[in-house]
Amino acid sequence: MVDVNPPSESPASFTWDQVSGFRLARQGLLCPSGHDPVSAASRTAGVHAQVMSCAELAISLRTESVRRSAVAECLWERHTLLKMWAMRGTLHLLPAGEIGLWSSALSTHRHFMAEAWMAYLGLESSDVAAMIEAVRVALDGRTLTREELAAEMAAAAGNELARQHLRSGWGSLLKPASYRGYLCFGPNRGRNVTFTSPAALIGPWQPWEDDQAIKEAARRYLRTYGPATTR
């Protein structure tokens, strides 16, 4: 049994059983509720989706009687979930109605402009900035395969080396555009993944102020995964 009752002592006295109990309860793993994949994604501050079947399993464990196909319906038919590169540079399913919050918080992440990273890619910061803008323009109302998007971005940036990076499955140069809300995944075209813009799927959306987005993201993290240390 895990203890889901908050202790009266200071946080330093929390036991791992208590911490586990808080997290299991807040994520809906002790008492699954609702029938909506979107609410599950909101409760958990996004669902990790590097492997799609794992994302479907994570949602089904936190809800009642959600069919596997319901996740696909939310993504590709109802557009109430978006598949994007997000936390830790990994793929997540995020509620479409929360795109303003998460893109504003993620857009403050500037690690991809570090000198060491630029040197590894063989690019200049101006190249990356140009490619981020090229993504925004290329996906404005359009859905493109990785190859099609890579060709347009490389041409816009005037850098053939960029094309090689853009064709990589790691998405190193696509992630910054995703953080800014310029890019999300579209439905597969045969065996090829596609990309589009969130606005193309859900219409115009309003970004948050960066500071407010960071504060709200921190609150949601602590609410779902806390207690946690500052680190």
XYZ file of N, CA and C in Angstrom:
693
model
N 0.848 -1.194 0.000
C 0.000 0.000 0.000
C 0.885 1.247 0.000
N 0.447 2.258 -0.744
C 1.146 3.537 -0.705
C 0.308 4.521 0.085
N 0.993 5.461 0.750
C 0.330 6.456 1.576
C 0.079 7.694 0.742
N -1.207 8.007 0.476
C -1.531 9.167 -0.356
C -1.938 10.367 0.479
N -1.822 10.280 1.803
C -2.187 11.402 2.670
C -0.976 12.307 2.901
N -1.119 13.626 2.666
C 0.003 14.537 2.898
C 0.442 14.483 4.346
N 1.735 14.430 4.602
C 2.225 14.399 5.972
C 2.152 15.776 6.608
N 2.069 15.819 7.935
C 2.003 17.097 8.637
C 3.388 17.677 8.866
N 4.433 16.843 8.735
C 5.784 17.327 8.973
C 6.311 18.095 7.764
N 7.556 18.553 7.853
C 8.176 19.295 6.763
C 8.434 18.377 5.584
N 8.605 18.972 4.351
C 8.846 18.144 3.178
C 10.064 17.244 3.314
N 11.046 17.644 4.137
C 12.247 16.828 4.294
C 11.938 15.475 4.908
N 10.764 15.340 5.530
C 10.426 14.083 6.191
C 9.589 13.170 5.317
N 9.332 13.549 4.044
C 8.557 12.694 3.156
C 9.274 11.365 2.959
N 8.522 10.307 2.960
C 9.091 8.994 2.632
C 8.861 8.732 1.146
N 9.627 7.793 0.605
C 9.437 7.471 -0.804
C 8.069 6.851 -1.046
N 7.520 6.139 -0.066
C 6.165 5.608 -0.228
C 5.153 6.740 -0.370
N 5.343 7.794 0.436
C 4.435 8.938 0.341
C 4.572 9.644 -1.006
N 5.813 9.869 -1.412
C 6.043 10.532 -2.697
C 5.416 9.722 -3.834
N 5.636 8.416 -3.811
C 5.048 7.553 -4.839
C 3.530 7.629 -4.805
N 2.978 7.668 -3.589
C 1.528 7.753 -3.451
C 0.966 9.039 -4.032
N 1.626 10.173 -3.748
C 1.175 11.451 -4.314
C 1.148 11.370 -5.839
N 2.245 10.885 -6.394
C 2.372 10.891 -7.852
C 1.390 9.928 -8.523
N 1.210 8.755 -7.926
C 0.262 7.803 -8.487
C -1.153 8.362 -8.473
N -1.505 9.025 -7.375
C -2.855 9.574 -7.243
C -3.078 10.736 -8.202
N -2.122 11.647 -8.266
C -2.304 12.844 -9.083
C -2.300 12.542 -10.574
N -1.662 11.452 -10.958
C -1.658 11.092 -12.371
C -2.827 10.192 -12.755
N -3.680 9.873 -11.796
C -4.832 9.037 -12.102
C -4.513 7.569 -12.231
N -3.361 7.142 -11.700
C -2.981 5.735 -11.814
C -3.595 4.877 -10.716
N -3.932 5.497 -9.574
C -4.613 4.752 -8.512
C -6.097 4.627 -8.810
N -6.671 5.729 -9.283
C -8.109 5.758 -9.585
C -8.310 6.393 -10.955
N -8.164 5.628 -12.038
C -8.370 6.180 -13.377
C -9.747 6.826 -13.480
N -9.813 7.931 -14.223
C -11.084 8.630 -14.336
C -11.220 9.263 -15.707
N -12.460 9.448 -16.122
C -12.738 10.099 -17.392
C -12.542 9.180 -18.574
N -12.989 9.650 -19.717
C -12.912 8.864 -20.947
C -12.249 9.667 -22.062
N -11.491 10.676 -21.695
C -10.944 11.603 -22.678
C -9.417 11.598 -22.646
N -8.753 11.199 -23.724
C -7.298 11.239 -23.764
C -6.727 12.625 -23.513
N -7.473 13.660 -23.888
C -6.972 15.027 -23.730
C -6.833 15.395 -22.261
N -7.802 15.010 -21.445
C -7.728 15.324 -20.021
C -6.560 14.582 -19.373
N -6.286 13.364 -19.832
C -5.146 12.616 -19.300
C -3.846 13.313 -19.658
N -3.742 13.820 -20.883
C -2.538 14.539 -21.304
C -2.374 15.838 -20.535
N -3.465 16.484 -20.218
C -3.399 17.728 -19.448
C -2.979 17.456 -18.013
N -3.546 16.397 -17.397
C -3.220 16.053 -16.012
C -1.746 15.738 -15.839
N -1.141 15.123 -16.835
C 0.243 14.695 -16.716
C 1.219 15.687 -17.326
N 0.735 16.872 -17.713
C 1.592 17.893 -18.340
C 2.259 17.336 -19.591
N 1.476 16.652 -20.404
C 1.979 16.043 -21.627
C 2.278 14.573 -21.437
N 2.070 13.801 -22.496
C 2.320 12.355 -22.464
C 3.501 12.053 -23.371
N 4.506 11.385 -22.827
C 5.693 11.046 -23.603
C 5.318 10.143 -24.760
N 5.808 10.473 -25.975
C 5.328 9.764 -27.167
C 6.437 9.429 -28.141
N 7.639 9.156 -27.627
C 8.697 8.693 -28.521
C 8.279 7.394 -29.215
N 7.574 6.545 -28.467
C 6.975 5.327 -29.030
C 5.464 5.474 -28.876
N 4.764 5.524 -29.999
C 3.349 5.861 -29.956
C 2.531 4.861 -29.148
N 2.879 3.583 -29.237
C 2.115 2.587 -28.481
C 2.279 2.804 -26.979
N 3.433 3.310 -26.558
C 3.637 3.612 -25.138
C 2.769 4.783 -24.704
N 2.620 5.782 -25.573
C 1.751 6.921 -25.256
C 0.297 6.452 -25.123
N -0.116 5.575 -26.009
C -1.482 5.048 -25.939
C -1.687 4.261 -24.654
N -0.688 3.485 -24.259
C -0.783 2.723 -23.013
C -0.818 3.663 -21.811
N 0.020 4.694 -21.819
C 0.054 5.646 -20.706
C -1.304 6.323 -20.520
N -1.954 6.652 -21.620
C -3.269 7.290 -21.539
C -4.325 6.303 -21.065
N -4.270 5.072 -21.584
C -5.295 4.090 -21.207
C -5.216 3.741 -19.726
N -4.016 3.754 -19.136
C -3.862 3.440 -17.718
C -4.438 4.524 -16.815
N -4.583 5.731 -17.352
C -5.036 6.870 -16.548
C -6.493 7.230 -16.796
N -7.152 6.507 -17.659
C -8.545 6.783 -17.991
C -9.351 5.487 -17.920
N -10.636 5.633 -18.072
C -11.536 4.478 -18.015
C -12.004 4.115 -19.417
N -11.674 2.912 -19.837
C -12.211 2.359 -21.090
C -11.923 3.228 -22.311
N -10.721 3.769 -22.409
C -10.346 4.517 -23.604
C -9.759 3.564 -24.628
N -10.358 3.545 -25.820
C -9.860 2.680 -26.884
C -8.553 3.241 -27.448
N -7.724 2.351 -27.947
C -6.464 2.787 -28.550
C -6.725 3.757 -29.697
N -7.761 3.497 -30.467
C -8.068 4.340 -31.625
C -8.487 5.755 -31.222
N -8.905 5.918 -29.948
C -9.345 7.246 -29.508
C -8.205 8.250 -29.526
N -6.985 7.780 -29.256
C -5.831 8.675 -29.288
C -5.584 9.156 -30.712
N -5.632 8.242 -31.664
C -5.457 8.621 -33.070
C -6.553 9.573 -33.524
N -7.772 9.343 -33.056
C -8.871 10.244 -33.414
C -8.616 11.653 -32.904
N -8.107 11.748 -31.670
C -7.816 13.064 -31.100
C -6.708 13.772 -31.875
N -5.741 12.996 -32.367
C -4.622 13.578 -33.103
C -4.994 13.968 -34.524
N -5.588 13.049 -35.278
C -5.693 13.228 -36.722
C -7.079 13.581 -37.222
N -8.102 13.460 -36.369
C -9.462 13.794 -36.807
C -10.020 14.998 -36.048
N -9.969 14.924 -34.714
C -10.528 16.011 -33.907
C -9.515 17.114 -33.630
N -8.223 16.805 -33.750
C -7.134 17.766 -33.518
C -7.211 18.393 -32.129
N -7.537 17.564 -31.145
C -7.555 18.026 -29.757
C -6.261 17.670 -29.032
N -5.438 16.829 -29.656
C -4.087 16.550 -29.193
C -3.114 16.918 -30.310
N -1.926 17.372 -29.928
C -0.867 17.669 -30.886
C 0.366 16.855 -30.524
N 1.023 16.302 -31.524
C 2.268 15.563 -31.315
C 3.422 16.492 -31.695
N 4.280 16.795 -30.694
C 5.334 17.790 -30.893
C 6.587 17.392 -30.127
N 7.738 17.943 -30.539
C 8.927 17.864 -29.710
C 8.763 18.865 -28.578
N 8.944 18.403 -27.360
C 8.693 19.279 -26.214
C 9.754 19.029 -25.143
N 9.327 18.704 -23.920
C 10.234 18.563 -22.790
C 11.364 17.570 -23.101
N 12.583 17.962 -22.690
C 13.790 17.157 -22.882
C 14.082 16.886 -24.357
N 13.475 17.667 -25.233
C 13.697 17.474 -26.657
C 13.107 16.185 -27.189
N 12.127 15.632 -26.484
C 11.511 14.376 -26.897
C 10.061 14.610 -27.309
N 9.491 13.640 -28.004
C 8.130 13.774 -28.504
C 7.119 13.611 -27.376
N 6.115 14.471 -27.392
C 5.029 14.419 -26.420
C 3.698 14.648 -27.130
N 2.633 14.154 -26.520
C 1.273 14.518 -26.913
C 0.811 15.604 -25.948
N 0.435 16.757 -26.492
C 0.004 17.894 -25.684
C -1.416 18.290 -26.074
N -2.227 18.731 -25.102
C -3.561 19.209 -25.438
C -3.480 20.405 -26.379
N -4.239 20.372 -27.450
C -4.202 21.466 -28.418
C -4.587 22.791 -27.767
N -5.496 22.735 -26.805
C -5.930 23.960 -26.134
C -4.875 24.584 -25.241
N -3.754 23.858 -25.025
C -2.689 24.370 -24.170
C -1.427 24.720 -24.957
N -1.534 24.791 -26.283
C -0.364 25.067 -27.113
C 0.267 26.411 -26.762
N -0.539 27.398 -26.418
C 0.002 28.710 -26.060
C 0.894 28.637 -24.836
N 0.475 27.878 -23.833
C 1.258 27.709 -22.607
C 2.575 27.010 -22.898
N 2.507 25.824 -23.511
C 3.712 25.008 -23.652
C 4.694 25.582 -24.664
N 4.213 26.135 -25.758
C 5.145 26.707 -26.732
C 5.836 27.936 -26.157
N 5.131 28.730 -25.364
C 5.755 29.913 -24.762
C 6.804 29.513 -23.736
N 6.510 28.487 -22.944
C 7.496 28.018 -21.972
C 8.699 27.399 -22.673
N 8.451 26.565 -23.677
C 9.542 25.873 -24.367
C 10.381 26.819 -25.209
N 9.788 27.897 -25.696
C 10.529 28.821 -26.552
C 11.613 29.576 -25.800
N 11.585 29.511 -24.465
C 12.650 30.150 -23.680
C 13.906 29.286 -23.642
N 13.814 28.056 -24.141
C 14.945 27.121 -24.140
C 15.886 27.486 -25.279
N 17.123 27.841 -24.966
C 18.056 28.320 -25.983
C 19.295 27.428 -26.103
N 19.255 26.197 -25.597
C 20.447 25.360 -25.595
C 20.978 25.105 -26.996
N 20.086 25.123 -27.998
C 20.516 24.808 -29.353
C 21.339 25.938 -29.984
N 21.454 27.065 -29.289
C 22.297 28.153 -29.766
C 23.680 28.143 -29.107
N 23.962 27.127 -28.293
C 25.261 27.047 -27.629
C 26.360 26.864 -28.668
N 27.519 27.463 -28.413
C 28.626 27.411 -29.366
C 29.053 25.974 -29.655
N 29.095 25.137 -28.621
C 29.522 23.751 -28.817
C 28.560 23.013 -29.756
N 27.276 23.283 -29.599
C 26.276 22.634 -30.448
C 26.390 23.120 -31.888
N 26.612 24.437 -32.060
C 26.789 24.985 -33.398
C 27.998 24.350 -34.082
N 29.092 24.213 -33.316
C 30.308 23.627 -33.879
C 30.078 22.173 -34.282
N 29.331 21.430 -33.465
C 29.042 20.029 -33.770
C 28.249 19.912 -35.070
N 27.290 20.826 -35.273
C 26.462 20.788 -36.472
C 27.166 21.385 -37.687
N 28.231 22.150 -37.427
C 28.907 22.826 -38.528
C 28.122 23.994 -39.067
N 27.317 24.623 -38.220
C 26.449 25.731 -38.622
C 26.720 26.965 -37.776
N 26.240 28.098 -38.256
C 26.284 29.341 -37.501
C 24.900 29.591 -36.903
N 24.876 30.422 -35.872
C 23.581 30.744 -35.254
C 22.625 31.375 -36.262
N 23.182 32.115 -37.217
C 22.329 32.739 -38.242
C 21.675 31.681 -39.134
N 22.381 30.559 -39.358
C 21.805 29.459 -40.138
C 20.593 28.876 -39.427
N 20.745 28.648 -38.129
C 19.644 28.056 -37.354
C 18.452 29.006 -37.317
N 18.713 30.286 -37.105
C 17.625 31.268 -37.076
C 16.892 31.300 -38.419
N 17.656 31.210 -39.505
C 17.040 31.222 -40.833
C 16.181 29.991 -41.050
N 16.640 28.849 -40.550
C 15.879 27.613 -40.748
C 14.613 27.577 -39.900
N 14.685 28.138 -38.698
C 13.478 28.210 -37.877
C 12.414 29.050 -38.586
N 12.838 30.168 -39.150
C 11.903 31.015 -39.885
C 11.401 30.306 -41.144
N 12.296 29.525 -41.790
C 11.890 28.787 -42.987
C 10.817 27.750 -42.664
N 10.912 27.134 -41.489
C 9.872 26.184 -41.069
C 8.533 26.900 -40.948
N 8.553 28.032 -40.295
C 7.309 28.793 -40.096
C 6.646 29.112 -41.436
N 7.442 29.549 -42.392
C 6.908 29.917 -43.699
C 6.462 28.679 -44.478
N 7.292 27.635 -44.478
C 7.008 26.444 -45.272
C 5.742 25.723 -44.818
N 5.480 25.735 -43.506
C 4.343 24.976 -42.969
C 3.104 25.837 -42.750
N 3.120 27.033 -43.250
C 1.963 27.911 -43.121
C 0.820 27.384 -43.995
N -0.089 26.641 -43.375
C -1.226 26.088 -44.099
C -0.894 24.885 -44.958
N 0.281 24.274 -44.743
C 0.697 23.144 -45.572
C 1.119 21.965 -44.709
N 1.139 20.777 -45.315
C 1.630 19.561 -44.679
C 2.697 18.976 -45.586
N 3.914 18.793 -45.057
C 5.052 18.345 -45.856
C 5.711 17.134 -45.215
N 6.272 16.264 -46.048
C 7.086 15.175 -45.521
C 8.416 15.743 -45.038
N 9.173 14.928 -44.318
C 10.486 15.372 -43.835
C 11.379 15.782 -45.019
N 11.360 14.984 -46.074
C 12.200 15.279 -47.246
C 11.787 16.597 -47.891
N 10.493 16.803 -48.044
C 10.005 18.043 -48.652
C 10.356 19.259 -47.800
N 10.195 19.111 -46.489
C 10.512 20.223 -45.595
C 12.011 20.488 -45.579
N 12.823 19.425 -45.577
C 14.274 19.588 -45.578
C 14.734 20.350 -46.813
N 14.149 20.022 -47.966
C 14.536 20.692 -49.210
C 14.211 22.177 -49.150
N 13.034 22.519 -48.653
C 12.648 23.927 -48.582
C 13.490 24.697 -47.579
N 13.782 24.072 -46.442
C 14.563 24.762 -45.418
C 16.003 24.952 -45.854
N 16.574 23.941 -46.500
C 17.954 24.051 -46.969
C 18.071 25.143 -48.013
N 17.087 25.223 -48.903
C 17.108 26.263 -49.929
C 16.980 27.650 -49.304
N 16.097 27.761 -48.312
C 15.887 29.053 -47.668
C 17.123 29.494 -46.894
N 17.801 28.534 -46.266
C 18.985 28.859 -45.473
C 20.234 28.977 -46.343
N 20.158 28.468 -47.595
C 21.313 28.507 -48.470
C 22.460 27.668 -47.948
N 22.136 26.557 -47.297
C 23.162 25.733 -46.662
C 22.819 24.270 -46.906
N 23.574 23.604 -47.784
C 23.292 22.213 -48.118
C 23.533 21.285 -46.938
N 24.471 21.649 -46.042
C 24.715 20.829 -44.853
C 23.453 20.726 -44.010
N 22.653 21.778 -44.033
C 21.408 21.773 -43.267
C 20.490 20.636 -43.702
N 20.477 20.365 -45.018
C 19.594 19.308 -45.523
C 19.921 17.962 -44.876
N 21.205 17.667 -44.702
C 21.613 16.407 -44.088
C 21.102 16.301 -42.651
N 21.236 17.401 -41.901
C 20.754 17.389 -40.517
C 19.228 17.268 -40.473
N 18.556 17.944 -41.395
C 17.099 17.969 -41.378
C 16.494 16.616 -41.739
N 17.223 15.815 -42.504
C 16.715 14.498 -42.878
C 16.915 13.477 -41.768
N 17.668 13.840 -40.742
C 17.919 12.929 -39.631
C 16.657 12.714 -38.814
N 16.469 11.481 -38.358
C 15.309 11.164 -37.526
C 15.339 11.832 -36.164
N 16.512 12.350 -35.762
C 16.607 12.988 -34.448
C 15.920 14.350 -34.432
N 15.761 14.965 -35.589
C 15.047 16.242 -35.633
C 15.761 17.377 -34.947
N 17.088 17.354 -34.942
C 17.850 18.353 -34.185
C 17.496 19.779 -34.573
N 17.295 20.025 -35.861
C 17.018 21.386 -36.320
C 15.517 21.655 -36.474
N 14.711 20.656 -36.210
C 13.259 20.858 -36.240
C 12.711 21.162 -34.849
N 13.424 20.704 -33.827
C 12.941 20.888 -32.461
C 12.759 22.356 -32.080
N 13.711 23.239 -32.419
C 13.508 24.650 -32.047
C 12.225 25.244 -32.644
N 11.873 24.805 -33.862
C 10.630 25.287 -34.467
C 9.413 24.733 -33.737
N 9.523 23.486 -33.289
C 8.435 22.890 -32.515
C 8.251 23.631 -31.195
N 9.376 23.969 -30.534
C 9.293 24.698 -29.265
C 8.532 26.019 -29.433
N 8.668 26.633 -30.576
C 8.042 27.928 -30.813
C 6.607 27.821 -31.311
N 6.141 26.589 -31.496
C 4.767 26.412 -31.960
C 4.612 26.556 -33.456
N 5.719 26.409 -34.204
C 5.662 26.495 -35.661
C 5.452 25.133 -36.301
N 5.694 24.063 -35.565
C 5.714 22.730 -36.167
C 5.095 21.701 -35.236
N 4.279 20.830 -35.809
C 3.820 19.627 -35.115
C 3.710 18.529 -36.160
N 3.457 17.318 -35.722
C 3.339 16.202 -36.656
C 1.953 16.181 -37.286
N 1.920 15.813 -38.558
C 0.663 15.556 -39.236
C 0.485 14.051 -39.404
N -0.600 13.613 -40.021
C -0.813 12.175 -40.243
C 0.220 11.629 -41.212
N 0.605 10.394 -41.020
C 1.576 9.765 -41.925
C 1.055 9.769 -43.360
N 1.991 9.947 -44.284
C 1.678 9.828 -45.705
C 2.329 8.532 -46.181
N 1.555 7.465 -46.155
C 2.144 6.155 -46.397
C 3.076 5.811 -45.248
N 4.347 5.569 -45.560
C 5.333 5.246 -44.528
C 6.106 6.491 -44.090
N 5.784 7.634 -44.653
C 6.515 8.858 -44.350
C 5.787 9.707 -43.311
N 6.548 10.201 -42.333
C 5.961 11.140 -41.391
C 5.758 12.464 -42.103
N 4.817 13.250 -41.608
C 4.598 14.586 -42.154
C 4.602 15.597 -41.025
N 4.806 16.848 -41.416
C 4.790 17.951 -40.468
C 3.843 19.031 -40.979
N 3.237 19.719 -40.045
C 2.411 20.868 -40.358
C 2.539 21.849 -39.198
N 1.773 22.909 -39.217
C 1.801 23.852 -38.093
C 0.583 23.629 -37.218
N 0.698 23.851 -35.912
C -0.479 23.746 -35.055
C -1.642 24.615 -35.548
N -1.321 25.811 -36.029
C -2.381 26.715 -36.494
C -3.141 26.120 -37.673
N -2.456 25.310 -38.503
C -3.130 24.688 -39.639
C -4.172 23.677 -39.180
N -3.959 23.100 -37.992
C -4.887 22.088 -37.474
C -5.963 22.669 -36.581
N -5.590 23.676 -35.771
C -6.534 24.152 -34.752
C -6.912 25.617 -34.917
N -6.329 26.288 -35.900
C -6.625 27.699 -36.089
C -5.714 28.570 -35.224
N -5.927 29.875 -35.244
C -5.068 30.791 -34.488
C -5.098 30.496 -32.993
N -3.969 30.681 -32.335
C -3.883 30.488 -30.893
C -3.064 31.611 -30.296
N -3.246 31.832 -29.016
C -2.630 32.970 -28.343
C -1.466 32.518 -27.461
N -0.252 33.018 -27.692
C 0.869 32.665 -26.811
C 0.731 33.335 -25.446
N 1.371 32.781 -24.455
C 1.430 33.359 -23.117
C 2.653 34.267 -23.020
N 2.646 35.116 -22.009
C 3.876 35.803 -21.656
C 4.868 34.765 -21.153
N 6.132 34.891 -21.554
C 7.123 33.862 -21.218
C 7.203 33.594 -19.718
N 7.270 34.646 -18.910
C 7.397 34.466 -17.459
C 6.202 33.733 -16.885
N 5.011 34.093 -17.331
C 3.813 33.434 -16.828
C 3.761 31.971 -17.271
N 4.229 31.709 -18.491
C 4.236 30.328 -18.983
C 5.182 29.465 -18.165
N 6.371 29.997 -17.839
C 7.334 29.245 -17.039
C 6.761 28.955 -15.653
N 6.127 29.937 -15.044
C 5.538 29.739 -13.715
C 4.441 28.677 -13.753
N 3.584 28.752 -14.758
C 2.489 27.783 -14.840
C 3.016 26.378 -15.130
N 4.036 26.272 -15.984
C 4.630 24.966 -16.259
C 5.226 24.372 -14.993
N 5.873 25.216 -14.175
C 6.454 24.733 -12.914
C 5.363 24.262 -11.962
N 4.261 25.011 -11.895
C 3.143 24.615 -11.026
C 2.580 23.263 -11.455
N 2.415 23.095 -12.752
C 1.846 21.840 -13.249
C 2.780 20.664 -13.002
N 4.065 20.914 -13.149
C 5.034 19.852 -12.873
C 4.943 19.425 -11.409
N 4.941 20.407 -10.499
C 4.907 20.084 -9.076
C 3.581 19.428 -8.687
N 2.510 19.884 -9.298
C 1.201 19.314 -8.980
C 1.128 17.839 -9.359
N 1.779 17.476 -10.453
C 1.691 16.105 -10.949
C 2.832 15.224 -10.466
N 4.045 15.788 -10.414
C 5.230 14.973 -10.139
C 5.898 15.307 -8.812
N 5.367 16.311 -8.107
C 5.949 16.682 -6.814
C 5.591 15.661 -5.745
N 6.191 15.806 -4.587
C 7.153 16.860 -4.238
C 8.476 16.672 -4.967
N 9.192 17.797 -5.140
C 10.456 17.757 -5.849
C 11.390 18.805 -5.249
N 12.674 18.595 -5.445
C 13.642 19.586 -4.993
C 13.750 20.681 -6.051
N 14.429 21.753 -5.736
C 14.640 22.815 -6.702
C 15.344 22.273 -7.948
N 16.302 21.409 -7.757
C 17.001 20.820 -8.897
C 16.065 19.988 -9.742
